Every structure is written in C-alpha cells, then in structure tokens.
PDB file of C-alpha atoms in Angstrom:
ATOM      1  CA  MET A   6     -11.443 -23.161 -39.540  1.00  0.00           C
ATOM      2  CA  ARG A   7     -13.010 -19.691 -39.552  1.00  0.00           C
ATOM      3  CA  PRO A   8     -14.750 -20.113 -36.147  1.00  0.00           C
ATOM      4  CA  LEU A   9     -11.429 -21.233 -34.675  1.00  0.00           C
ATOM      5  CA  ARG A  10      -9.669 -18.183 -36.080  1.00  0.00           C
ATOM      6  CA  THR A  11     -12.417 -15.983 -34.680  1.00  0.00           C
ATOM      7  CA  LEU A  12     -12.054 -17.529 -31.246  1.00  0.00           C
ATOM      8  CA  LEU A  13      -8.270 -17.134 -31.345  1.00  0.00           C
ATOM      9  CA  ALA A  14      -8.613 -13.505 -32.420  1.00  0.00           C
ATOM     10  CA  MET A  15     -11.066 -12.835 -29.583  1.00  0.00           C
ATOM     11  CA  ALA A  16      -8.768 -14.535 -27.071  1.00  0.00           C
ATOM     12  CA  LEU A  17      -5.820 -12.458 -28.288  1.00  0.00           C
ATOM     13  CA  LEU A  18      -7.893  -9.292 -27.997  1.00  0.00           C
ATOM     14  CA  VAL A  19      -8.834 -10.135 -24.409  1.00  0.00           C
ATOM     15  CA  LEU A  20      -5.190 -10.786 -23.548  1.00  0.00           C
ATOM     16  CA  LEU A  21      -4.156  -7.440 -25.027  1.00  0.00           C
ATOM     17  CA  VAL A  22      -6.787  -5.384 -23.159  1.00  0.00           C
ATOM     18  CA  PRO A  23      -4.648  -4.940 -19.995  1.00  0.00           C
ATOM     19  CA  TYR A  24      -1.766  -3.621 -22.087  1.00  0.00           C
ATOM     20  CA  GLY A  25      -4.041  -1.017 -23.619  1.00  0.00           C
ATOM     21  CA  LEU A  26      -5.541  -0.022 -20.263  1.00  0.00           C
ATOM     22  CA  THR A  27      -2.304   0.300 -18.295  1.00  0.00           C
ATOM     23  CA  PRO A  28      -1.205   3.722 -19.659  1.00  0.00           C
ATOM     24  CA  PHE A  29      -4.578   5.160 -18.634  1.00  0.00           C
ATOM     25  CA  TYR A  30      -3.912   4.065 -15.046  1.00  0.00           C
ATOM     26  CA  ALA A  31      -1.300   6.805 -14.733  1.00  0.00           C
ATOM     27  CA  THR A  32      -4.230   8.777 -13.310  1.00  0.00           C
ATOM     28  CA  GLY A  33      -7.602   7.965 -11.821  1.00  0.00           C
ATOM     29  CA  HIS A  34      -8.798   5.489  -9.222  1.00  0.00           C
ATOM     30  CA  PRO A  35      -9.084   2.078 -10.916  1.00  0.00           C
ATOM     31  CA  MET A  36     -10.658  -0.928  -9.237  1.00  0.00           C
ATOM     32  CA  SER A  37      -9.112  -4.380  -9.104  1.00  0.00           C
ATOM     33  CA  ALA A  38     -10.505  -7.412 -10.903  1.00  0.00           C
ATOM     34  CA  LEU A  39     -11.469  -8.936  -7.548  1.00  0.00           C
ATOM     35  CA  MET A  40     -13.284  -5.760  -6.489  1.00  0.00           C
ATOM     36  CA  LEU A  41     -15.259  -5.762  -9.737  1.00  0.00           C
ATOM     37  CA  TRP A  42     -16.052  -9.468  -9.400  1.00  0.00           C
ATOM     38  CA  ARG A  43     -17.282  -9.040  -5.836  1.00  0.00           C
ATOM     39  CA  SER A  44     -19.450  -6.109  -6.896  1.00  0.00           C
ATOM     40  CA  VAL A  45     -21.005  -8.110  -9.731  1.00  0.00           C
ATOM     41  CA  ALA A  46     -21.624 -11.003  -7.341  1.00  0.00           C
ATOM     42  CA  GLY A  47     -23.340  -8.690  -4.844  1.00  0.00           C
ATOM     43  CA  ARG A  48     -20.645  -9.102  -2.197  1.00  0.00           C
ATOM     44  CA  PRO A  49     -19.447  -6.134  -0.113  1.00  0.00           C
ATOM     45  CA  VAL A  50     -16.632  -3.946  -1.389  1.00  0.00           C
ATOM     46  CA  GLU A  51     -15.213  -1.085   0.659  1.00  0.00           C
ATOM     47  CA  ARG A  52     -12.500   1.087  -0.855  1.00  0.00           C
ATOM     48  CA  ARG A  53     -11.729   4.740  -0.201  1.00  0.00           C
ATOM     49  CA  TRP A  54      -8.934   6.081  -2.352  1.00  0.00           C
ATOM     50  CA  ILE A  55      -6.057   7.856  -0.618  1.00  0.00           C
ATOM     51  CA  ASP A  56      -3.145   9.410  -2.475  1.00  0.00           C
ATOM     52  CA  LEU A  57       0.298   8.137  -1.580  1.00  0.00           C
ATOM     53  CA  SER A  58       1.290  11.642  -0.487  1.00  0.00           C
ATOM     54  CA  ALA A  59      -1.544  11.635   2.062  1.00  0.00           C
ATOM     55  CA  MET A  60      -0.667   8.264   3.613  1.00  0.00           C
ATOM     56  CA  SER A  61       1.462   7.893   6.685  1.00  0.00           C
ATOM     57  CA  PRO A  62       5.015   7.396   5.339  1.00  0.00           C
ATOM     58  CA  TYR A  63       5.339   4.383   7.616  1.00  0.00           C
ATOM     59  CA  LEU A  64       2.851   2.406   5.532  1.00  0.00           C
ATOM     60  CA  PRO A  65       4.591   2.242   2.133  1.00  0.00           C
ATOM     61  CA  ARG A  66       7.895   1.626   3.886  1.00  0.00           C
ATOM     62  CA  ALA A  67       6.467  -1.284   5.888  1.00  0.00           C
ATOM     63  CA  VAL A  68       4.754  -2.773   2.833  1.00  0.00           C
ATOM     64  CA  VAL A  69       7.880  -2.580   0.675  1.00  0.00           C
ATOM     65  CA  ALA A  70       9.929  -4.072   3.520  1.00  0.00           C
ATOM     66  CA  ALA A  71       7.422  -6.920   3.832  1.00  0.00           C
ATOM     67  CA  GLU A  72       6.518  -7.626   0.224  1.00  0.00           C
ATOM     68  CA  ASP A  73       9.326  -6.505  -2.051  1.00  0.00           C
ATOM     69  CA  ALA A  74      12.576  -5.237  -0.568  1.00  0.00           C
ATOM     70  CA  LYS A  75      14.054  -4.823  -4.084  1.00  0.00           C
ATOM     71  CA  PHE A  76      11.085  -2.777  -5.322  1.00  0.00           C
ATOM     72  CA  CYS A  77      13.270   0.230  -6.107  1.00  0.00           C
ATOM     73  CA  SER A  78      15.893  -1.709  -8.059  1.00  0.00           C
ATOM     74  CA  HIS A  79      14.009  -4.266 -10.194  1.00  0.00           C
ATOM     75  CA  HIS A  80      12.064  -3.597 -13.384  1.00  0.00           C
ATOM     76  CA  GLY A  81       8.899  -5.467 -12.497  1.00  0.00           C
ATOM     77  CA  VAL A  82      10.264  -8.959 -11.852  1.00  0.00           C
ATOM     78  CA  ASP A  83      12.837 -10.082  -9.299  1.00  0.00           C
ATOM     79  CA  TRP A  84      14.496 -12.749 -11.412  1.00  0.00           C
ATOM     80  CA  GLY A  85      16.670 -13.989  -8.550  1.00  0.00           C
ATOM     81  CA  ALA A  86      13.657 -14.592  -6.311  1.00  0.00           C
ATOM     82  CA  LEU A  87      11.831 -16.230  -9.215  1.00  0.00           C
ATOM     83  CA  ARG A  88      14.700 -18.652  -9.786  1.00  0.00           C
ATOM     84  CA  GLU A  89      14.615 -19.582  -6.096  1.00  0.00           C
ATOM     85  CA  VAL A  90      10.891 -20.325  -6.374  1.00  0.00           C
ATOM     86  CA  VAL A  91      11.515 -22.538  -9.422  1.00  0.00           C
ATOM     87  CA  ASP A  92      14.303 -24.377  -7.576  1.00  0.00           C
ATOM     88  CA  ASP A  93      12.032 -24.899  -4.569  1.00  0.00           C
ATOM     89  CA  ALA A  94       9.251 -26.192  -6.822  1.00  0.00           C
ATOM     90  CA  GLU A  95      11.595 -28.716  -8.400  1.00  0.00           C
ATOM     91  CA  GLU A  96      12.444 -29.939  -4.906  1.00  0.00           C
ATOM     92  CA  GLY A  97       8.784 -29.989  -3.875  1.00  0.00           C
ATOM     93  CA  GLU A  98       9.236 -27.147  -1.411  1.00  0.00           C
ATOM     94  CA  VAL A  99       7.258 -24.150  -2.639  1.00  0.00           C
ATOM     95  CA  THR A 100       7.158 -21.936   0.436  1.00  0.00           C
ATOM     96  CA  ARG A 101       6.902 -18.450  -1.079  1.00  0.00           C
ATOM     97  CA  GLY A 102       5.428 -16.776  -4.104  1.00  0.00           C
ATOM     98  CA  GLY A 103       8.402 -14.709  -5.232  1.00  0.00           C
ATOM     99  CA  SER A 104       6.102 -12.022  -6.661  1.00  0.00           C
ATOM    100  CA  THR A 105       7.127  -8.388  -6.676  1.00  0.00           C
ATOM    101  CA  ILE A 106       4.712  -5.595  -5.798  1.00  0.00           C
ATOM    102  CA  THR A 107       4.417  -4.895  -9.530  1.00  0.00           C
ATOM    103  CA  GLN A 108       3.499  -8.520 -10.242  1.00  0.00           C
ATOM    104  CA  GLN A 109       0.924  -8.420  -7.474  1.00  0.00           C
ATOM    105  CA  LEU A 110      -0.493  -5.222  -8.949  1.00  0.00           C
ATOM    106  CA  ALA A 111      -0.748  -6.893 -12.369  1.00  0.00           C
ATOM    107  CA  LYS A 112      -2.624  -9.782 -10.761  1.00  0.00           C
ATOM    108  CA  ASN A 113      -4.886  -7.516  -8.742  1.00  0.00           C
ATOM    109  CA  LEU A 114      -5.808  -5.227 -11.612  1.00  0.00           C
ATOM    110  CA  PHE A 115      -6.198  -7.714 -14.442  1.00  0.00           C
ATOM    111  CA  LEU A 116      -6.003 -11.365 -13.387  1.00  0.00           C
ATOM    112  CA  TRP A 117      -7.330 -13.659 -10.663  1.00  0.00           C
ATOM    113  CA  PRO A 118      -6.175 -14.843  -7.206  1.00  0.00           C
ATOM    114  CA  GLY A 119      -4.696 -18.240  -6.486  1.00  0.00           C
ATOM    115  CA  ARG A 120      -1.620 -19.988  -7.800  1.00  0.00           C
ATOM    116  CA  SER A 121      -1.354 -21.351 -11.319  1.00  0.00           C
ATOM    117  CA  PHE A 122       1.296 -21.482 -14.019  1.00  0.00           C
ATOM    118  CA  VAL A 123      -1.133 -19.914 -16.495  1.00  0.00           C
ATOM    119  CA  ARG A 124      -1.700 -16.882 -14.294  1.00  0.00           C
ATOM    120  CA  LYS A 125       2.013 -16.553 -13.609  1.00  0.00           C
ATOM    121  CA  ALA A 126       2.777 -16.721 -17.331  1.00  0.00           C
ATOM    122  CA  LEU A 127       0.325 -13.875 -17.953  1.00  0.00           C
ATOM    123  CA  GLU A 128       1.516 -11.928 -14.914  1.00  0.00           C
ATOM    124  CA  LEU A 129       5.220 -11.705 -15.775  1.00  0.00           C
ATOM    125  CA  PRO A 130       5.020  -9.767 -19.075  1.00  0.00           C
ATOM    126  CA  LEU A 131       2.255  -7.598 -17.632  1.00  0.00           C
ATOM    127  CA  ALA A 132       4.516  -6.618 -14.734  1.00  0.00           C
ATOM    128  CA  LEU A 133       7.306  -5.686 -17.140  1.00  0.00           C
ATOM    129  CA  TRP A 134       4.859  -3.576 -19.157  1.00  0.00           C
ATOM    130  CA  ILE A 135       3.485  -1.841 -16.063  1.00  0.00           C
ATOM    131  CA  GLU A 136       7.023  -0.874 -15.046  1.00  0.00           C
ATOM    132  CA  ALA A 137       7.711   0.378 -18.573  1.00  0.00           C
ATOM    133  CA  VAL A 138       4.763   2.788 -18.654  1.00  0.00           C
ATOM    134  CA  LEU A 139       4.145   3.753 -15.005  1.00  0.00           C
ATOM    135  CA  PRO A 140       6.575   5.291 -12.472  1.00  0.00           C
ATOM    136  CA  LYS A 141       7.410   3.444  -9.263  1.00  0.00           C
ATOM    137  CA  ARG A 142       5.516   5.965  -7.163  1.00  0.00           C
ATOM    138  CA  ARG A 143       2.290   5.395  -9.105  1.00  0.00           C
ATOM    139  CA  ILE A 144       2.738   1.605  -9.007  1.00  0.00           C
ATOM    140  CA  LEU A 145       3.021   1.688  -5.222  1.00  0.00           C
ATOM    141  CA  GLU A 146       0.074   4.082  -4.928  1.00  0.00           C
ATOM    142  CA  LEU A 147      -2.106   1.803  -7.059  1.00  0.00           C
ATOM    143  CA  TYR A 148      -1.069  -1.281  -5.118  1.00  0.00           C
ATOM    144  CA  LEU A 149      -1.841   0.315  -1.761  1.00  0.00           C
ATOM    145  CA  ASN A 150      -5.295   1.268  -3.021  1.00  0.00           C
ATOM    146  CA  VAL A 151      -6.371  -2.028  -4.611  1.00  0.00           C
ATOM    147  CA  ALA A 152      -4.771  -4.700  -2.405  1.00  0.00           C
ATOM    148  CA  GLU A 153      -7.232  -6.761  -0.363  1.00  0.00           C
ATOM    149  CA  LEU A 154      -6.613  -5.732   3.246  1.00  0.00           C
ATOM    150  CA  GLY A 155      -9.578  -6.896   5.280  1.00  0.00           C
ATOM    151  CA  PRO A 156     -11.706  -9.975   5.973  1.00  0.00           C
ATOM    152  CA  SER A 157     -14.985  -8.706   4.553  1.00  0.00           C
ATOM    153  CA  GLY A 158     -14.337  -6.736   1.397  1.00  0.00           C
ATOM    154  CA  GLN A 159     -11.934  -4.064   2.636  1.00  0.00           C
ATOM    155  CA  PHE A 160      -9.600  -3.006  -0.169  1.00  0.00           C
ATOM    156  CA  GLY A 161      -6.825  -0.478  -0.001  1.00  0.00           C
ATOM    157  CA  ALA A 162      -5.018   1.236   2.846  1.00  0.00           C
ATOM    158  CA  GLU A 163      -7.754   3.695   3.812  1.00  0.00           C
ATOM    159  CA  ALA A 164     -10.540   1.127   4.258  1.00  0.00           C
ATOM    160  CA  ALA A 165      -8.117  -1.219   6.010  1.00  0.00           C
ATOM    161  CA  ALA A 166      -6.914   1.423   8.460  1.00  0.00           C
ATOM    162  CA  ASN A 167     -10.470   2.455   9.276  1.00  0.00           C
ATOM    163  CA  TYR A 168     -11.516  -1.162   9.808  1.00  0.00           C
ATOM    164  CA  ALA A 169      -8.510  -2.239  11.867  1.00  0.00           C
ATOM    165  CA  PHE A 170      -7.740   0.901  13.866  1.00  0.00           C
ATOM    166  CA  GLY A 171     -10.658   3.293  13.441  1.00  0.00           C
ATOM    167  CA  ARG A 172      -8.512   5.947  11.784  1.00  0.00           C
ATOM    168  CA  SER A 173      -7.297   7.151   8.397  1.00  0.00           C
ATOM    169  CA  ALA A 174      -4.216   5.677   6.748  1.00  0.00           C
ATOM    170  CA  ALA A 175      -2.820   9.188   7.057  1.00  0.00           C
ATOM    171  CA  GLY A 176      -2.483   8.801  10.824  1.00  0.00           C
ATOM    172  CA  LEU A 177      -0.945   5.346  11.132  1.00  0.00           C
ATOM    173  CA  GLY A 178       2.057   4.884  13.367  1.00  0.00           C
ATOM    174  CA  PRO A 179       4.906   2.491  12.578  1.00  0.00           C
ATOM    175  CA  ARG A 180       3.388  -0.452  14.503  1.00  0.00           C
ATOM    176  CA  GLU A 181      -0.032  -0.080  12.873  1.00  0.00           C
ATOM    177  CA  ALA A 182       1.537   0.204   9.422  1.00  0.00           C
ATOM    178  CA  ALA A 183       3.597  -2.915  10.080  1.00  0.00           C
ATOM    179  CA  LEU A 184       0.509  -4.814  11.241  1.00  0.00           C
ATOM    180  CA  LEU A 185      -1.259  -4.018   7.951  1.00  0.00           C
ATOM    181  CA  ALA A 186       1.824  -5.119   6.009  1.00  0.00           C
ATOM    182  CA  SER A 187       1.843  -8.381   7.974  1.00  0.00           C
ATOM    183  CA  ILE A 188      -1.635  -9.443   6.834  1.00  0.00           C
ATOM    184  CA  LEU A 189      -1.102  -8.880   3.100  1.00  0.00           C
ATOM    185  CA  PRO A 190      -0.521 -12.553   2.249  1.00  0.00           C
ATOM    186  CA  ASN A 191      -3.970 -13.487   3.581  1.00  0.00           C
ATOM    187  CA  PRO A 192      -6.110 -10.697   5.092  1.00  0.00           C
ATOM    188  CA  VAL A 193      -9.004 -13.107   5.570  1.00  0.00           C
ATOM    189  CA  LYS A 194      -7.092 -15.414   7.904  1.00  0.00           C
ATOM    190  CA  ARG A 195      -4.704 -12.824   9.357  1.00  0.00           C
ATOM    191  CA  SER A 196      -5.956  -9.831  11.303  1.00  0.00           C
ATOM    192  CA  ALA A 197      -4.447  -6.421  12.009  1.00  0.00           C
ATOM    193  CA  ARG A 198      -7.456  -5.590  14.145  1.00  0.00           C
ATOM    194  CA  ASN A 199      -6.952  -8.569  16.462  1.00  0.00           C
ATOM    195  CA  PRO A 200      -3.429  -9.762  15.653  1.00  0.00           C
ATOM    196  CA  GLY A 201      -2.275 -13.145  16.806  1.00  0.00           C
ATOM    197  CA  PRO A 202       1.276 -13.915  17.975  1.00  0.00           C
ATOM    198  CA  GLY A 203       2.480 -14.708  14.444  1.00  0.00           C
ATOM    199  CA  VAL A 204       1.204 -11.430  12.996  1.00  0.00           C
ATOM    200  CA  ARG A 205       2.685  -9.489  15.914  1.00  0.00           C
ATOM    201  CA  ARG A 206       6.082 -11.114  15.352  1.00  0.00           C
ATOM    202  CA  LEU A 207       5.987 -10.299  11.655  1.00  0.00           C
ATOM    203  CA  ALA A 208       4.957  -6.738  12.444  1.00  0.00           C
ATOM    204  CA  MET A 209       7.979  -6.263  14.699  1.00  0.00           C
ATOM    205  CA  THR A 210      10.239  -7.473  11.894  1.00  0.00           C
ATOM    206  CA  TYR A 211       8.640  -5.267   9.243  1.00  0.00           C
ATOM    207  CA  MET A 212       8.579  -2.263  11.557  1.00  0.00           C
ATOM    208  CA  ALA A 213      12.334  -2.555  12.026  1.00  0.00           C
ATOM    209  CA  ARG A 214      12.987  -3.079   8.320  1.00  0.00           C
ATOM    210  CA  GLY A 215      10.665  -0.255   7.349  1.00  0.00           C
ATOM    211  CA  GLN A 216      12.503   2.238   9.534  1.00  0.00           C
ATOM    212  CA  SER A 217      15.945   1.143   8.432  1.00  0.00           C
ATOM    213  CA  PRO A 218      17.955   3.868   6.636  1.00  0.00           C
ATOM    214  CA  ALA A 219      19.075   1.146   4.210  1.00  0.00           C
ATOM    215  CA  LEU A 220      15.581   0.757   2.766  1.00  0.00           C
ATOM    216  CA  GLN A 221      15.404   2.509  -0.588  1.00  0.00           C
ATOM    217  CA  THR A 222      12.489   4.886  -1.054  1.00  0.00           C
ATOM    218  CA  CYS A 223      12.245   5.496  -4.792  1.00  0.00           C
ATOM    219  CA  TRP A 224       8.702   6.786  -4.264  1.00  0.00           C
ATOM    220  CA  GLY A 225       9.950   9.778  -2.264  1.00  0.00           C
ATOM    221  CA  GLY A 226       8.938   8.356   1.118  1.00  0.00           C
ATOM    222  CA  GLY A 227      10.533   9.774   4.228  1.00  0.00           C
ATOM    223  CA  ARG A 228      10.136   8.983   7.896  1.00  0.00           C
TER     224      ARG A 228
END
C-alpha cells in the first residue's frame, strides 16, 4: 500500500508542477516541452525570442484570426467550440481541434503533441489557470515564441520569419504574416516558404480577417 501511495503522491506532484511554474512565466523566455525534448534527443532547435511589441502587428492579428477569433473574449476555453467538437466526435466527424490559443500554449509549454482525451483533460484546467495568472498580451507573446513554425526545428515567429522569408518577424507584411498563420496546424507538411495553393488560399482568408476592424486586439495590437 505504501509504494502505491508514494507513486500516487509523485504523480500528483508532477501534475501540479505546471501550475507552480506558470506564474514565473510572466517574465523570461521559457522553452516548450517539445523544444526541450528535441534538445535532449539531439535534434535541431532554432528559436530566437522576439517581444510582442517588436513584432509586425500583422502577425498577432493574423494568428488570432486563424487560430482563435474569440481570444479576447474567452477565459482560456471556448466552451461553444468545444461542444461542437464533442458533437462532431459523437457523429464520427472530428474535423477540428477546437483549442484556443491558451489551450495550445498549455500543450506547448507543459504537455505533448497529438490528440488524446488524457492530454485534453490535462489541458483544459491548465488553460483556465494560465488565463487566471497571465494577461492576454503575455499569453499571445509566449505562444508566438514557442509555437512550432518550421519543418526542421524552427520555433517561434522570429526563427520562422527568418527561415521562410529571410527577414525578422518585425518586418513582416500582411501576406507574409498570414502565410505563417496558415501553417500553424502542421508546419512540417505546410510551408510558408514555398506555399501550395491550399496555404495561399488560407493566407488570403486570414489576411482579410486579420485586417478587419472587427477583430478585437486585447493585446494592444494596431495596424
């Protein structure tokens, strides 16, 4: 019985670690779990931190338009989108993830890629906690610096912009920003550097949405 209690206590401690770390991420340049794993495995990792204030304003707008249009109004989880995903799953038609930017940040920082109910169950309360202790602006800044955005270990907006366009994320135009937003679901199979017709179509959509006056910019982003 005692070994079992010890194992349960250790498991609980591991689960609580992200909650203890999150307040410290109000500052600094944390790495994602995938970045750390790749480094340990000896695989390439390229990330150059860039503050949100230094990025082209087109980039956060395009990413919010593409990934989480309700980013400024939810508190970590878009319950309406989540219900739609559950309904689709019951009908055998899971076509989207339904994850907010905050959920994706929780996954990137503390969990693992891929779809599973276990990961989703861990991700939801983490996203709520992240929103409780970090401002929206910092959440978006962290996400844009840890998201995988290239086919060979490029993480974050700065490394992605340099790889795809040979320039800093500070100098991206609306089309380039929209192209980066378009590859976020799968930057290994989708390319901003050599975009196919599907990526170009998505980029046109996100470029229009990102420049719409109706898009909320709770992170202080202008045009």
